[in-house]
Amino acid sequence: MTEAEKLRTTMMASTLAGSVAKFVVHPIDTIKAKVQVNRSRIDNLQDFRQGVIKDIIGKTFQNEGIKGFFPGVGLSVLGSAVAFSAYMTTY
């Protein structure tokens, strides 16, 4: 395998890895953002025990469906793919 082929393989693999990783983590980031917006409802550990996060997840799914967990995922995946590819290729 030539150096150019190795570079191309590394770039393709790292782009795919970055894209998949961001796509998988994006719903968790979305939930985190919604929890931060609802910070007034979450003041202490007791609120977590009362299921505030579960309530936020349920309301998101009820009001927006599965798409509610993936707002802006396209641009986020694109950015991660480019960044991950650049990082892993120059590592």
PDB file of N, CA and C in Angstrom, residues 9-50:
ATOM      1  N   THR A   9      -7.042   6.130   3.094  1.00  0.00           N
ATOM      2  CA  THR A   9      -7.746   5.184   3.966  1.00  0.00           C
ATOM      3  C   THR A   9      -7.941   5.763   5.359  1.00  0.00           C
ATOM      4  N   THR A  10      -6.909   6.396   5.885  1.00  0.00           N
ATOM      5  CA  THR A  10      -7.003   7.011   7.213  1.00  0.00           C
ATOM      6  C   THR A  10      -8.038   8.123   7.218  1.00  0.00           C
ATOM      7  N   MET A  11      -8.030   8.952   6.173  1.00  0.00           N
ATOM      8  CA  MET A  11      -9.003  10.045   6.093  1.00  0.00           C
ATOM      9  C   MET A  11     -10.428   9.524   6.010  1.00  0.00           C
ATOM     10  N   MET A  12     -10.644   8.519   5.209  1.00  0.00           N
ATOM     11  CA  MET A  12     -11.992   7.966   5.063  1.00  0.00           C
ATOM     12  C   MET A  12     -12.461   7.311   6.360  1.00  0.00           C
ATOM     13  N   ALA A  13     -11.584   6.542   6.981  1.00  0.00           N
ATOM     14  CA  ALA A  13     -11.950   5.855   8.219  1.00  0.00           C
ATOM     15  C   ALA A  13     -12.219   6.848   9.346  1.00  0.00           C
ATOM     16  N   SER A  14     -11.385   7.871   9.460  1.00  0.00           N
ATOM     17  CA  SER A  14     -11.577   8.833  10.534  1.00  0.00           C
ATOM     18  C   SER A  14     -12.807   9.705  10.290  1.00  0.00           C
ATOM     19  N   THR A  15     -13.106  10.013   9.045  1.00  0.00           N
ATOM     20  CA  THR A  15     -14.323  10.759   8.726  1.00  0.00           C
ATOM     21  C   THR A  15     -15.557   9.954   9.116  1.00  0.00           C
ATOM     22  N   LEU A  16     -15.557   8.680   8.772  1.00  0.00           N
ATOM     23  CA  LEU A  16     -16.681   7.816   9.133  1.00  0.00           C
ATOM     24  C   LEU A  16     -16.800   7.664  10.640  1.00  0.00           C
ATOM     25  N   ALA A  17     -15.678   7.478  11.322  1.00  0.00           N
ATOM     26  CA  ALA A  17     -15.699   7.318  12.775  1.00  0.00           C
ATOM     27  C   ALA A  17     -16.225   8.572  13.460  1.00  0.00           C
ATOM     28  N   GLY A  18     -15.779   9.739  13.013  1.00  0.00           N
ATOM     29  CA  GLY A  18     -16.253  10.989  13.604  1.00  0.00           C
ATOM     30  C   GLY A  18     -17.730  11.202  13.372  1.00  0.00           C
ATOM     31  N   SER A  19     -18.200  10.861  12.193  1.00  0.00           N
ATOM     32  CA  SER A  19     -19.620  11.011  11.859  1.00  0.00           C
ATOM     33  C   SER A  19     -20.492  10.105  12.708  1.00  0.00           C
ATOM     34  N   VAL A  20     -20.111   8.852  12.802  1.00  0.00           N
ATOM     35  CA  VAL A  20     -20.891   7.886  13.587  1.00  0.00           C
ATOM     36  C   VAL A  20     -20.891   8.266  15.067  1.00  0.00           C
ATOM     37  N   ALA A  21     -19.722   8.655  15.577  1.00  0.00           N
ATOM     38  CA  ALA A  21     -19.632   9.022  16.990  1.00  0.00           C
ATOM     39  C   ALA A  21     -20.539  10.205  17.310  1.00  0.00           C
ATOM     40  N   LYS A  22     -20.527  11.220  16.477  1.00  0.00           N
ATOM     41  CA  LYS A  22     -21.360  12.397  16.729  1.00  0.00           C
ATOM     42  C   LYS A  22     -22.831  12.059  16.588  1.00  0.00           C
ATOM     43  N   PHE A  23     -23.182  11.240  15.611  1.00  0.00           N
ATOM     44  CA  PHE A  23     -24.584  10.859  15.419  1.00  0.00           C
ATOM     45  C   PHE A  23     -25.113  10.104  16.635  1.00  0.00           C
ATOM     46  N   VAL A  24     -24.287   9.255  17.215  1.00  0.00           N
ATOM     47  CA  VAL A  24     -24.704   8.470  18.382  1.00  0.00           C
ATOM     48  C   VAL A  24     -24.828   9.349  19.620  1.00  0.00           C
ATOM     49  N   VAL A  25     -23.932  10.312  19.778  1.00  0.00           N
ATOM     50  CA  VAL A  25     -23.894  11.148  20.982  1.00  0.00           C
ATOM     51  C   VAL A  25     -24.861  12.333  20.897  1.00  0.00           C
ATOM     52  N   HIS A  26     -25.284  12.710  19.711  1.00  0.00           N
ATOM     53  CA  HIS A  26     -26.115  13.903  19.526  1.00  0.00           C
ATOM     54  C   HIS A  26     -27.395  13.902  20.374  1.00  0.00           C
ATOM     55  N   PRO A  27     -28.141  12.803  20.463  1.00  0.00           N
ATOM     56  CA  PRO A  27     -29.333  12.830  21.314  1.00  0.00           C
ATOM     57  C   PRO A  27     -29.003  13.119  22.786  1.00  0.00           C
ATOM     58  N   ILE A  28     -27.880  12.626  23.252  1.00  0.00           N
ATOM     59  CA  ILE A  28     -27.474  12.883  24.637  1.00  0.00           C
ATOM     60  C   ILE A  28     -27.152  14.366  24.817  1.00  0.00           C
ATOM     61  N   ASP A  29     -26.483  14.959  23.842  1.00  0.00           N
ATOM     62  CA  ASP A  29     -26.199  16.394  23.891  1.00  0.00           C
ATOM     63  C   ASP A  29     -27.487  17.214  23.866  1.00  0.00           C
ATOM     64  N   THR A  30     -28.451  16.766  23.085  1.00  0.00           N
ATOM     65  CA  THR A  30     -29.735  17.464  23.017  1.00  0.00           C
ATOM     66  C   THR A  30     -30.449  17.422  24.362  1.00  0.00           C
ATOM     67  N   ILE A  31     -30.464  16.258  24.987  1.00  0.00           N
ATOM     68  CA  ILE A  31     -31.085  16.133  26.307  1.00  0.00           C
ATOM     69  C   ILE A  31     -30.359  17.010  27.317  1.00  0.00           C
ATOM     70  N   LYS A  32     -29.025  17.013  27.261  1.00  0.00           N
ATOM     71  CA  LYS A  32     -28.230  17.847  28.167  1.00  0.00           C
ATOM     72  C   LYS A  32     -28.600  19.318  28.003  1.00  0.00           C
ATOM     73  N   ALA A  33     -28.739  19.771  26.761  1.00  0.00           N
ATOM     74  CA  ALA A  33     -29.098  21.169  26.505  1.00  0.00           C
ATOM     75  C   ALA A  33     -30.481  21.486  27.056  1.00  0.00           C
ATOM     76  N   LYS A  34     -31.418  20.561  26.889  1.00  0.00           N
ATOM     77  CA  LYS A  34     -32.776  20.793  27.405  1.00  0.00           C
ATOM     78  C   LYS A  34     -32.787  20.803  28.932  1.00  0.00           C
ATOM     79  N   VAL A  35     -31.954  19.989  29.541  1.00  0.00           N
ATOM     80  CA  VAL A  35     -31.838  20.001  31.004  1.00  0.00           C
ATOM     81  C   VAL A  35     -31.276  21.347  31.455  1.00  0.00           C
ATOM     82  N   GLN A  36     -30.283  21.863  30.742  1.00  0.00           N
ATOM     83  CA  GLN A  36     -29.694  23.150  31.107  1.00  0.00           C
ATOM     84  C   GLN A  36     -30.688  24.291  30.946  1.00  0.00           C
ATOM     85  N   VAL A  37     -31.534  24.220  29.921  1.00  0.00           N
ATOM     86  CA  VAL A  37     -32.557  25.246  29.731  1.00  0.00           C
ATOM     87  C   VAL A  37     -33.581  25.182  30.863  1.00  0.00           C
ATOM     88  N   ASN A  38     -33.883  23.991  31.330  1.00  0.00           N
ATOM     89  CA  ASN A  38     -34.843  23.801  32.415  1.00  0.00           C
ATOM     90  C   ASN A  38     -34.160  23.792  33.780  1.00  0.00           C
ATOM     91  N   ARG A  39     -33.044  24.456  33.882  1.00  0.00           N
ATOM     92  CA  ARG A  39     -32.246  24.446  35.114  1.00  0.00           C
ATOM     93  C   ARG A  39     -33.056  24.903  36.331  1.00  0.00           C
ATOM     94  N   SER A  40     -34.017  25.763  36.131  1.00  0.00           N
ATOM     95  CA  SER A  40     -34.813  26.239  37.266  1.00  0.00           C
ATOM     96  C   SER A  40     -35.596  25.099  37.917  1.00  0.00           C
ATOM     97  N   ARG A  41     -35.855  24.042  37.173  1.00  0.00           N
ATOM     98  CA  ARG A  41     -36.566  22.886  37.725  1.00  0.00           C
ATOM     99  C   ARG A  41     -35.619  21.904  38.395  1.00  0.00           C
ATOM    100  N   ILE A  42     -34.324  22.064  38.165  1.00  0.00           N
ATOM    101  CA  ILE A  42     -33.359  21.094  38.666  1.00  0.00           C
ATOM    102  C   ILE A  42     -32.375  21.828  39.573  1.00  0.00           C
ATOM    103  N   ASP A  43     -32.725  21.963  40.819  1.00  0.00           N
ATOM    104  CA  ASP A  43     -31.876  22.707  41.744  1.00  0.00           C
ATOM    105  C   ASP A  43     -31.042  21.818  42.648  1.00  0.00           C
ATOM    106  N   ASN A  44     -31.435  20.596  42.798  1.00  0.00           N
ATOM    107  CA  ASN A  44     -30.670  19.716  43.688  1.00  0.00           C
ATOM    108  C   ASN A  44     -30.848  18.259  43.272  1.00  0.00           C
ATOM    109  N   LEU A  45     -30.180  17.387  43.966  1.00  0.00           N
ATOM    110  CA  LEU A  45     -30.213  15.965  43.650  1.00  0.00           C
ATOM    111  C   LEU A  45     -31.617  15.380  43.788  1.00  0.00           C
ATOM    112  N   GLN A  46     -32.415  15.935  44.667  1.00  0.00           N
ATOM    113  CA  GLN A  46     -33.779  15.441  44.868  1.00  0.00           C
ATOM    114  C   GLN A  46     -34.590  15.541  43.572  1.00  0.00           C
ATOM    115  N   ASP A  47     -34.351  16.605  42.806  1.00  0.00           N
ATOM    116  CA  ASP A  47     -35.073  16.766  41.543  1.00  0.00           C
ATOM    117  C   ASP A  47     -34.747  15.647  40.559  1.00  0.00           C
ATOM    118  N   PHE A  48     -33.492  15.208  40.570  1.00  0.00           N
ATOM    119  CA  PHE A  48     -33.120  14.092  39.702  1.00  0.00           C
ATOM    120  C   PHE A  48     -33.847  12.822  40.118  1.00  0.00           C
ATOM    121  N   ARG A  49     -33.998  12.638  41.399  1.00  0.00           N
ATOM    122  CA  ARG A  49     -34.701  11.443  41.890  1.00  0.00           C
ATOM    123  C   ARG A  49     -36.182  11.479  41.536  1.00  0.00           C
ATOM    124  N   GLN A  50     -36.711  12.670  41.323  1.00  0.00           N
ATOM    125  CA  GLN A  50     -38.126  12.796  40.975  1.00  0.00           C
ATOM    126  C   GLN A  50     -38.372  12.603  39.478  1.00  0.00           C
TER     127      GLN A  50
END
